[in-house]
Amino acid sequence: MASSFKLASPPHVADCPASTHHVDESSIHGACRASKPSHARRIGNVHGSRLPPCQLVARLASRGHGQVRLQRTYSSPNVAANSPATAQKGLFDLAIDISRTLMNGNVEMQFTQFNPTGVATSKSLTKVGIAHEYLLSARDLRIIDLPSNGFPHILIREDTLLMHLFDLRLLVQADKVLLFNVDGVEDNTTRRVFTHDLEAKLHRPQAPYKRATEAFELRVVEVALASVTSTLEAEYLLQMADKEGALVYSALRELLDISRRLARIEKRARLVRNAIQEVLNDDADMADMYLTDKQRGQRHLAHEHQEVEYLLEAYFKANDAIAQEAASLAENIQRTEETVKSILDVRRNQIMLLEAKVEIAMLSLAAATLVAGWYGMNVINYFEQSPLAFAILASGSLVGSALIWRSMIRRLRLIQLRTTRRE
């Protein structure tokens, strides 16, 4: 196998000029202008790096005294493109590219900032910058950019509220709220509902039954909980409509899909309920949620949280009701499935019984056909000239077929009776 030296770098990094063992930083920067987009670059973007692979290598070169040692690889024209060796090499190159991306704390996070008047501003900061500017610890922002829904929770800090409600990620302060844009989340309905309701709530006057000086952070918390609850309730109502339609046509597959979606709704509602319950169980956390009063120097005592408690309790009950109703509907669908399956089993048994009777009739007629076959042979049977031959043969065949039919039907009924008694 002929060997040659190549740069073991991410895809298209080979476009950068390099020697056989070392890469110079200036030469890499020059070649990066002509490099094309690659799969490795997309992987880098997923992990927070907006630099091309060549510049990633150049940055590592600057950290390693101007040189990056690259591994020697071998190529041969006899190796197939889809061979295990080629796949292993691609896996190695991809792993090297991922390992060269920026650390989590340096990832740029996009977010929209709303002020109390409803003015929205798009900004971006790193996790480190957010933690430094809003006086948070690194562990508080650990899962703020998690691409999955995660587990809902509410964190109360000295001057900040952190809310993680599925695709809705909020950082709330007394005079602003940050709505984080999270890539990779499949469903962003809750986030869109929150944005719509928040803009409407901040631009319209407050209801007469509420205080005119209601704190900004409490209004944001109310909109966030209302968005999550209304989304779950809308999903539940849609599943109820689908369930009624599925019952009409007895579509078991549709009922199965609906039961799965109901289980998901129930789980999400219980998670939101548990997150609210954790805050309700801690008087100090509820008192610390008055961020505006803290800025004014009016810190609440542990028992002075009646407004927050009423707010959280209302949505605690709403999410608990959604969870209970979804569980009840799922049980109803399960019972419906069992009933439909039982009806189908009865219909299947009736069809099998009909098939058995048809087979018995075919067997009884086969006996008469056998007699006709015997006398239809071109042999002497001494019965050709008898005037009673046809009547005797026809009546005898019919009587024989009837006896066979009656005997087999009796045996079939005995089997049915024995099966019924055992059940």
CSV table of C-alpha atoms in Angstrom, one decimal:
chain,number,residue,atom,x,y,z
A,1,MET,CA,0.0,0.0,0.0
A,2,ALA,CA,1.5,3.3,-1.1
A,3,SER,CA,1.5,5.9,1.7
A,4,SER,CA,1.3,9.6,1.5
A,5,PHE,CA,1.2,12.3,4.1
A,6,LYS,CA,-2.0,14.3,4.6
A,7,LEU,CA,-3.3,16.7,7.2
A,8,ALA,CA,-5.7,14.9,9.6
A,9,SER,CA,-7.9,17.9,9.9
A,10,PRO,CA,-11.7,18.6,9.6
A,11,PRO,CA,-13.2,18.5,6.1
A,12,HIS,CA,-11.9,21.3,3.8
A,13,VAL,CA,-9.2,22.2,6.2
A,14,ALA,CA,-6.9,20.5,3.7
A,15,ASP,CA,-7.5,23.6,1.5
A,16,CYS,CA,-5.3,25.5,3.9
A,17,PRO,CA,-1.5,25.5,3.0
A,18,ALA,CA,0.4,23.4,5.4
A,19,SER,CA,3.6,21.4,5.6
A,20,THR,CA,3.6,17.7,6.3
A,21,HIS,CA,3.9,17.9,10.0
A,22,HIS,CA,3.3,21.5,11.1
A,23,VAL,CA,0.9,24.3,10.2
A,24,ASP,CA,1.8,28.0,10.3
A,25,GLU,CA,-0.9,30.4,11.6
A,26,SER,CA,-0.4,33.1,8.9
A,27,SER,CA,-0.7,30.6,6.1
A,28,ILE,CA,-3.9,29.2,7.5
A,29,HIS,CA,-5.5,32.7,7.7
A,30,GLY,CA,-4.6,33.4,4.1
A,31,ALA,CA,-6.2,30.2,2.9
A,32,CYS,CA,-9.3,30.5,5.0
A,33,ARG,CA,-10.7,33.2,2.7
A,34,ALA,CA,-10.9,30.7,-0.1
A,35,SER,CA,-12.2,27.7,1.9
A,36,LYS,CA,-15.7,26.5,1.2
A,37,PRO,CA,-18.5,25.7,3.8
A,38,SER,CA,-18.3,22.2,5.1
A,39,HIS,CA,-20.0,19.8,7.4
A,40,ALA,CA,-17.4,20.4,10.0
A,41,ARG,CA,-18.2,24.1,9.9
A,42,ARG,CA,-21.9,23.3,10.5
A,43,ILE,CA,-20.9,21.1,13.4
A,44,GLY,CA,-18.8,24.0,14.8
A,45,ASN,CA,-21.8,26.3,14.5
A,46,VAL,CA,-24.0,23.9,16.5
A,47,HIS,CA,-21.5,23.9,19.3
A,48,GLY,CA,-21.3,27.7,19.4
A,49,SER,CA,-18.3,28.4,17.2
A,50,ARG,CA,-18.8,30.8,14.4
A,51,LEU,CA,-15.3,30.4,13.0
A,52,PRO,CA,-14.4,28.3,10.0
A,53,PRO,CA,-12.4,25.2,10.7
A,54,CYS,CA,-9.2,26.8,9.4
A,55,GLN,CA,-9.5,29.7,11.8
A,56,LEU,CA,-10.1,27.2,14.6
A,57,VAL,CA,-6.9,25.5,13.8
A,58,ALA,CA,-5.1,28.9,13.6
A,59,ARG,CA,-6.4,29.8,17.0
A,60,LEU,CA,-5.2,26.6,18.5
A,61,ALA,CA,-1.9,27.2,16.7
A,62,SER,CA,-1.6,30.6,18.5
A,63,ARG,CA,-2.1,28.9,21.8
A,64,GLY,CA,0.5,26.2,21.0
A,65,HIS,CA,3.4,28.5,20.2
A,66,GLY,CA,2.4,29.0,16.6
A,67,GLN,CA,2.3,25.4,15.5
A,68,VAL,CA,-0.3,22.6,15.6
A,69,ARG,CA,0.9,19.1,15.2
A,70,LEU,CA,-1.3,17.1,12.9
A,71,GLN,CA,-1.4,13.3,12.7
A,72,ARG,CA,-0.1,11.4,9.7
A,73,THR,CA,-2.7,9.5,7.7
A,74,TYR,CA,-2.4,7.1,4.9
A,75,SER,CA,-4.4,6.8,1.7
A,76,SER,CA,-4.5,4.1,-1.0
A,77,PRO,CA,-6.5,3.9,-4.2
A,78,ASN,CA,-7.4,0.3,-3.3
A,79,VAL,CA,-9.5,1.4,-0.3
A,80,ALA,CA,-13.2,1.8,-1.1
A,81,ALA,CA,-15.0,5.0,-0.2
A,82,ASN,CA,-17.4,3.3,2.1
A,83,SER,CA,-15.0,0.9,3.7
A,84,PRO,CA,-14.6,0.7,7.5
A,85,ALA,CA,-11.3,2.4,7.3
A,86,THR,CA,-12.8,5.4,5.5
A,87,ALA,CA,-15.7,5.6,8.0
A,88,GLN,CA,-13.3,5.4,10.9
A,89,LYS,CA,-11.2,8.2,9.4
A,90,GLY,CA,-14.3,10.4,9.0
A,91,LEU,CA,-15.3,9.7,12.6
A,92,PHE,CA,-11.9,10.7,13.8
A,93,ASP,CA,-11.9,13.9,11.8
A,94,LEU,CA,-15.3,14.9,13.0
A,95,ALA,CA,-14.3,14.2,16.6
A,96,ILE,CA,-11.2,16.4,16.2
A,97,ASP,CA,-13.3,19.2,14.8
A,98,ILE,CA,-15.8,19.0,17.7
A,99,SER,CA,-13.0,19.0,20.2
A,100,ARG,CA,-11.7,22.2,18.8
A,101,THR,CA,-14.9,24.2,19.3
A,102,LEU,CA,-15.3,26.9,21.9
A,103,MET,CA,-16.1,26.0,25.5
A,104,ASN,CA,-19.7,26.3,26.7
A,105,GLY,CA,-19.1,29.5,28.6
A,106,ASN,CA,-17.9,31.3,25.5
A,107,VAL,CA,-20.9,30.4,23.4
A,108,GLU,CA,-22.8,33.5,22.1
A,109,MET,CA,-26.5,33.4,23.3
A,110,GLN,CA,-29.1,35.3,21.4
A,111,PHE,CA,-32.0,36.9,23.4
A,112,THR,CA,-34.7,39.5,23.2
A,113,GLN,CA,-34.9,42.1,26.0
A,114,PHE,CA,-38.2,43.7,26.9
A,115,ASN,CA,-38.5,46.8,29.2
A,116,PRO,CA,-41.6,47.7,31.2
A,117,THR,CA,-43.0,49.7,28.3
A,118,GLY,CA,-42.9,46.7,26.0
A,119,VAL,CA,-39.9,47.9,23.8
A,120,ALA,CA,-38.0,44.8,22.5
A,121,THR,CA,-34.3,44.8,21.7
A,122,SER,CA,-32.3,41.9,20.3
A,123,LYS,CA,-28.9,41.3,21.9
A,124,SER,CA,-26.3,38.6,22.3
A,125,LEU,CA,-23.9,37.8,25.1
A,126,THR,CA,-21.9,34.8,26.2
A,127,LYS,CA,-22.8,32.8,29.3
A,128,VAL,CA,-19.9,34.3,31.1
A,129,GLY,CA,-21.0,37.8,30.2
A,130,ILE,CA,-24.6,37.2,31.3
A,131,ALA,CA,-23.5,35.7,34.6
A,132,HIS,CA,-21.2,38.7,35.2
A,133,GLU,CA,-23.7,41.4,34.2
A,134,TYR,CA,-26.7,40.0,36.1
A,135,LEU,CA,-24.8,38.7,39.1
A,136,LEU,CA,-25.5,35.1,38.6
A,137,SER,CA,-23.4,32.0,39.2
A,138,ALA,CA,-22.4,29.6,36.4
A,139,ARG,CA,-24.6,26.8,37.7
A,140,ASP,CA,-27.7,29.0,37.4
A,141,LEU,CA,-27.2,29.1,33.6
A,142,ARG,CA,-26.2,25.5,33.3
A,143,ILE,CA,-29.3,24.4,31.3
A,144,ILE,CA,-30.6,27.8,30.0
A,145,ASP,CA,-29.5,26.8,26.5
A,146,LEU,CA,-30.4,23.2,26.7
A,147,PRO,CA,-31.8,22.1,23.2
A,148,SER,CA,-34.4,19.8,24.8
A,149,ASN,CA,-37.4,20.8,26.9
A,150,GLY,CA,-35.7,19.7,30.1
A,151,PHE,CA,-37.5,19.9,33.5
A,152,PRO,CA,-39.4,23.1,34.3
A,153,HIS,CA,-38.1,25.0,37.3
A,154,ILE,CA,-38.1,28.5,38.8
A,155,LEU,CA,-34.9,29.9,40.4
A,156,ILE,CA,-35.2,32.9,42.7
A,157,ARG,CA,-32.0,34.9,43.2
A,158,GLU,CA,-31.3,38.2,45.0
A,159,ASP,CA,-32.1,40.5,42.0
A,160,THR,CA,-33.1,38.0,39.3
A,161,LEU,CA,-35.7,35.3,38.6
A,162,LEU,CA,-34.8,32.5,36.2
A,163,MET,CA,-37.7,30.6,34.7
A,164,HIS,CA,-37.3,27.4,32.6
A,165,LEU,CA,-40.6,26.3,31.3
A,166,PHE,CA,-40.0,23.9,28.4
A,167,ASP,CA,-39.1,26.1,25.4
A,168,LEU,CA,-39.7,29.3,27.4
A,169,ARG,CA,-36.4,30.5,29.0
A,170,LEU,CA,-36.6,33.8,30.9
A,171,LEU,CA,-34.3,36.0,33.0
A,172,VAL,CA,-36.5,38.4,34.9
A,173,GLN,CA,-35.4,41.5,36.8
A,174,ALA,CA,-37.3,44.5,38.2
A,175,ASP,CA,-37.0,46.6,35.0
A,176,LYS,CA,-36.3,44.1,32.2
A,177,VAL,CA,-36.9,40.6,31.0
A,178,LEU,CA,-34.6,38.5,28.8
A,179,LEU,CA,-36.2,35.9,26.5
A,180,PHE,CA,-33.6,33.5,25.2
A,181,ASN,CA,-33.6,32.1,21.7
A,182,VAL,CA,-32.8,28.4,22.0
A,183,ASP,CA,-32.0,26.4,18.8
A,184,GLY,CA,-32.9,22.8,18.6
A,185,VAL,CA,-36.2,22.9,20.4
A,186,GLU,CA,-38.9,21.2,18.3
A,187,ASP,CA,-41.9,23.0,19.6
A,188,ASN,CA,-41.7,26.8,20.4
A,189,THR,CA,-45.4,27.4,20.8
A,190,THR,CA,-45.2,28.5,24.4
A,191,ARG,CA,-42.5,31.0,23.6
A,192,ARG,CA,-44.6,32.5,20.8
A,193,VAL,CA,-47.7,32.7,23.0
A,194,PHE,CA,-45.6,34.4,25.7
A,195,THR,CA,-44.2,37.0,23.3
A,196,HIS,CA,-47.7,37.8,22.0
A,197,ASP,CA,-49.3,38.0,25.5
A,198,LEU,CA,-46.4,40.0,27.0
A,199,GLU,CA,-46.5,42.7,24.4
A,200,ALA,CA,-50.3,42.9,24.7
A,201,LYS,CA,-50.1,43.1,28.5
A,202,LEU,CA,-47.4,45.7,28.6
A,203,HIS,CA,-49.1,48.0,26.1
A,204,ARG,CA,-52.7,47.9,27.5
A,205,PRO,CA,-53.8,49.3,30.9
A,206,GLN,CA,-54.2,46.9,33.8
A,207,ALA,CA,-57.5,45.4,34.8
A,208,PRO,CA,-59.4,47.5,37.4
A,209,TYR,CA,-59.4,44.6,40.0
A,210,LYS,CA,-55.6,44.7,40.1
A,211,ARG,CA,-53.3,47.1,41.7
A,212,ALA,CA,-52.2,50.1,39.6
A,213,THR,CA,-48.6,49.6,40.9
A,214,GLU,CA,-48.3,45.9,40.2
A,215,ALA,CA,-44.6,44.9,40.0
A,216,PHE,CA,-43.2,44.4,36.6
A,217,GLU,CA,-41.6,41.0,37.5
A,218,LEU,CA,-44.9,39.7,38.8
A,219,ARG,CA,-46.7,40.6,35.6
A,220,VAL,CA,-44.0,38.8,33.6
A,221,VAL,CA,-44.3,35.7,35.8
A,222,GLU,CA,-48.1,35.7,35.4
A,223,VAL,CA,-47.7,35.9,31.6
A,224,ALA,CA,-45.2,33.1,31.5
A,225,LEU,CA,-47.3,30.8,33.6
A,226,ALA,CA,-50.4,31.7,31.7
A,227,SER,CA,-48.6,30.9,28.4
A,228,VAL,CA,-47.6,27.5,29.5
A,229,THR,CA,-51.0,26.6,31.0
A,230,SER,CA,-52.9,27.9,28.0
A,231,THR,CA,-50.7,25.9,25.6
A,232,LEU,CA,-51.2,22.7,27.6
A,233,GLU,CA,-54.9,23.3,27.8
A,234,ALA,CA,-55.2,23.9,24.1
A,235,GLU,CA,-53.3,20.7,23.4
A,236,TYR,CA,-55.7,18.8,25.7
A,237,LEU,CA,-58.8,20.3,24.0
A,238,LEU,CA,-57.4,19.3,20.6
A,239,GLN,CA,-56.8,15.8,21.7
A,240,MET,CA,-60.4,15.6,23.1
A,241,ALA,CA,-61.7,16.6,19.6
A,242,ASP,CA,-59.6,14.0,17.9
A,243,LYS,CA,-60.7,11.4,20.4
A,244,GLU,CA,-64.3,12.0,19.7
A,245,GLY,CA,-63.7,11.6,16.0
A,246,ALA,CA,-61.7,8.5,16.4
A,247,LEU,CA,-64.4,6.9,18.5
A,248,VAL,CA,-66.9,7.2,15.7
A,249,TYR,CA,-64.8,5.2,13.3
A,250,SER,CA,-63.2,3.0,15.9
A,251,ALA,CA,-59.7,3.7,14.7
A,252,LEU,CA,-57.5,2.0,17.1
A,253,ARG,CA,-54.3,3.4,15.6
A,254,GLU,CA,-55.6,6.9,16.1
A,255,LEU,CA,-56.7,6.2,19.6
A,256,LEU,CA,-53.2,4.9,20.4
A,257,ASP,CA,-51.6,8.1,19.0
A,258,ILE,CA,-54.0,10.2,21.0
A,259,SER,CA,-53.3,8.3,24.2
A,260,ARG,CA,-49.6,8.9,23.7
A,261,ARG,CA,-50.1,12.6,23.2
A,262,LEU,CA,-52.3,12.8,26.3
A,263,ALA,CA,-49.6,11.0,28.3
A,264,ARG,CA,-47.1,13.7,27.1
A,265,ILE,CA,-49.5,16.5,28.1
A,266,GLU,CA,-50.1,15.0,31.5
A,267,LYS,CA,-46.4,14.7,32.1
A,268,ARG,CA,-45.7,18.3,31.0
A,269,ALA,CA,-48.6,19.6,33.2
A,270,ARG,CA,-47.3,17.7,36.2
A,271,LEU,CA,-43.8,19.0,35.7
A,272,VAL,CA,-45.1,22.6,35.7
A,273,ARG,CA,-47.2,21.9,38.7
A,274,ASN,CA,-44.2,20.5,40.6
A,275,ALA,CA,-42.1,23.5,39.7
A,276,ILE,CA,-44.7,25.9,41.0
A,277,GLN,CA,-45.2,23.7,44.1
A,278,GLU,CA,-41.5,24.0,45.0
A,279,VAL,CA,-41.7,27.8,45.1
A,280,LEU,CA,-45.0,27.6,47.0
A,281,ASN,CA,-43.4,25.4,49.7
A,282,ASP,CA,-40.7,28.1,50.4
A,283,ASP,CA,-41.9,31.3,52.0
A,284,ALA,CA,-38.5,33.0,51.7
A,285,ASP,CA,-38.5,32.4,47.9
A,286,MET,CA,-41.9,33.9,47.5
A,287,ALA,CA,-40.9,36.9,49.5
A,288,ASP,CA,-37.8,37.3,47.4
A,289,MET,CA,-39.8,37.5,44.2
A,290,TYR,CA,-40.7,41.2,44.9
A,291,LEU,CA,-37.7,42.5,43.0
A,292,THR,CA,-39.1,46.0,42.5
A,293,ASP,CA,-39.7,46.5,46.2
A,294,LYS,CA,-36.1,45.3,46.9
A,295,GLN,CA,-34.8,48.1,44.6
A,296,ARG,CA,-36.9,50.6,46.6
A,297,GLY,CA,-35.5,49.3,49.9
A,298,GLN,CA,-38.8,47.7,50.9
A,299,ARG,CA,-37.7,44.1,51.5
A,300,HIS,CA,-40.5,41.7,52.3
A,301,LEU,CA,-40.4,39.5,55.3
A,302,ALA,CA,-40.8,35.7,54.9
A,303,HIS,CA,-44.6,35.8,55.6
A,304,GLU,CA,-45.3,38.8,53.4
A,305,HIS,CA,-46.0,37.1,50.1
A,306,GLN,CA,-49.8,36.9,49.8
A,307,GLU,CA,-50.0,38.3,46.3
A,308,VAL,CA,-47.3,36.0,44.9
A,309,GLU,CA,-48.8,33.0,46.7
A,310,TYR,CA,-52.3,33.7,45.2
A,311,LEU,CA,-50.7,34.1,41.8
A,312,LEU,CA,-48.8,30.8,42.0
A,313,GLU,CA,-51.6,28.9,43.6
A,314,ALA,CA,-54.0,29.8,40.8
A,315,TYR,CA,-51.7,28.3,38.1
A,316,PHE,CA,-50.8,25.4,40.4
A,317,LYS,CA,-54.5,24.4,40.4
A,318,ALA,CA,-54.9,25.0,36.7
A,319,ASN,CA,-52.0,22.8,35.8
A,320,ASP,CA,-53.1,20.1,38.3
A,321,ALA,CA,-56.5,20.2,36.7
A,322,ILE,CA,-55.0,19.7,33.2
A,323,ALA,CA,-52.9,16.8,34.4
A,324,GLN,CA,-55.9,15.1,36.1
A,325,GLU,CA,-58.2,15.6,33.1
A,326,ALA,CA,-55.6,14.3,30.7
A,327,ALA,CA,-55.0,11.3,32.9
A,328,SER,CA,-58.8,10.7,33.1
A,329,LEU,CA,-59.2,11.0,29.3
A,330,ALA,CA,-56.3,8.6,28.7
A,331,GLU,CA,-57.9,6.1,31.0
A,332,ASN,CA,-61.2,6.5,29.1
A,333,ILE,CA,-59.4,5.9,25.8
A,334,GLN,CA,-57.7,2.9,27.2
A,335,ARG,CA,-61.0,1.4,28.3
A,336,THR,CA,-62.5,2.3,24.9
A,337,GLU,CA,-59.6,0.5,23.2
A,338,GLU,CA,-60.2,-2.6,25.4
A,339,THR,CA,-63.9,-2.5,24.5
A,340,VAL,CA,-63.2,-2.1,20.8
A,341,LYS,CA,-60.7,-5.0,20.9
A,342,SER,CA,-63.3,-7.2,22.7
A,343,ILE,CA,-65.9,-6.3,20.0
A,344,LEU,CA,-63.4,-7.2,17.3
A,345,ASP,CA,-62.6,-10.5,19.0
A,346,VAL,CA,-66.3,-11.4,19.0
A,347,ARG,CA,-66.7,-10.4,15.4
A,348,ARG,CA,-63.6,-12.5,14.6
A,349,ASN,CA,-65.0,-15.5,16.4
A,350,GLN,CA,-68.3,-15.2,14.6
A,351,ILE,CA,-66.4,-15.2,11.3
A,352,MET,CA,-64.5,-18.2,12.3
A,353,LEU,CA,-67.7,-20.0,13.3
A,354,LEU,CA,-69.2,-19.1,9.9
A,355,GLU,CA,-66.1,-20.5,8.2
A,356,ALA,CA,-66.4,-23.7,10.2
A,357,LYS,CA,-70.1,-24.1,9.2
A,358,VAL,CA,-69.2,-23.5,5.5
A,359,GLU,CA,-66.5,-26.2,5.7
A,360,ILE,CA,-68.9,-28.6,7.3
A,361,ALA,CA,-71.4,-28.0,4.5
A,362,MET,CA,-68.7,-28.5,1.9
A,363,LEU,CA,-67.8,-31.8,3.7
A,364,SER,CA,-71.4,-33.1,3.7
A,365,LEU,CA,-71.8,-32.2,0.0
A,366,ALA,CA,-68.5,-34.0,-0.8
A,367,ALA,CA,-70.1,-37.3,0.4
A,368,ALA,CA,-73.0,-36.9,-2.1
A,369,THR,CA,-70.5,-35.9,-4.8
A,370,LEU,CA,-68.5,-39.1,-4.1
A,371,VAL,CA,-71.6,-41.3,-4.7
A,372,ALA,CA,-72.3,-39.4,-8.0
A,373,GLY,CA,-68.8,-40.0,-9.0
A,374,TRP,CA,-69.0,-43.7,-8.4
A,375,TYR,CA,-72.1,-44.1,-10.5
A,376,GLY,CA,-70.9,-41.8,-13.2
A,377,MET,CA,-68.2,-44.3,-14.2
A,378,ASN,CA,-68.5,-46.1,-17.5
A,379,VAL,CA,-68.7,-49.6,-15.8
A,380,ILE,CA,-71.6,-52.1,-15.4
A,381,ASN,CA,-73.3,-51.6,-12.1
A,382,TYR,CA,-76.5,-53.6,-12.8
A,383,PHE,CA,-78.6,-50.5,-12.0
A,384,GLU,CA,-78.7,-48.8,-15.4
A,385,GLN,CA,-82.2,-50.1,-16.4
A,386,SER,CA,-83.9,-49.6,-13.0
A,387,PRO,CA,-86.6,-46.9,-13.0
A,388,LEU,CA,-85.9,-46.2,-9.3
A,389,ALA,CA,-82.2,-45.7,-9.6
A,390,PHE,CA,-82.2,-41.9,-9.8
A,391,ALA,CA,-84.6,-41.5,-6.9
A,392,ILE,CA,-82.7,-43.9,-4.7
A,393,LEU,CA,-79.3,-42.4,-5.4
A,394,ALA,CA,-80.5,-38.8,-5.0
A,395,SER,CA,-82.4,-39.4,-1.8
A,396,GLY,CA,-79.6,-41.5,-0.3
A,397,SER,CA,-77.0,-38.8,-1.1
A,398,LEU,CA,-79.2,-36.1,0.5
A,399,VAL,CA,-79.9,-38.1,3.6
A,400,GLY,CA,-76.2,-38.9,4.0
A,401,SER,CA,-75.2,-35.3,3.6
A,402,ALA,CA,-77.9,-34.2,6.1
A,403,LEU,CA,-76.6,-36.8,8.7
A,404,ILE,CA,-73.1,-35.6,8.3
A,405,TRP,CA,-74.1,-32.0,8.6
A,406,ARG,CA,-76.1,-32.7,11.8
A,407,SER,CA,-73.4,-34.7,13.4
A,408,MET,CA,-70.7,-32.1,12.7
A,409,ILE,CA,-72.9,-29.2,13.9
A,410,ARG,CA,-73.5,-31.0,17.2
A,411,ARG,CA,-69.8,-31.5,17.7
A,412,LEU,CA,-69.2,-27.8,17.0
A,413,ARG,CA,-71.8,-26.7,19.5
A,414,LEU,CA,-70.3,-29.0,22.1
A,415,ILE,CA,-66.9,-27.3,21.6
A,416,GLN,CA,-68.5,-23.9,22.0
A,417,LEU,CA,-70.2,-24.9,25.2
A,418,ARG,CA,-67.0,-26.2,26.7
A,419,THR,CA,-65.1,-23.1,25.7
A,420,THR,CA,-67.8,-20.9,27.3
A,421,ARG,CA,-67.8,-22.8,30.5
A,422,ARG,CA,-64.1,-22.6,30.8
A,423,GLU,CA,-64.2,-18.8,30.4
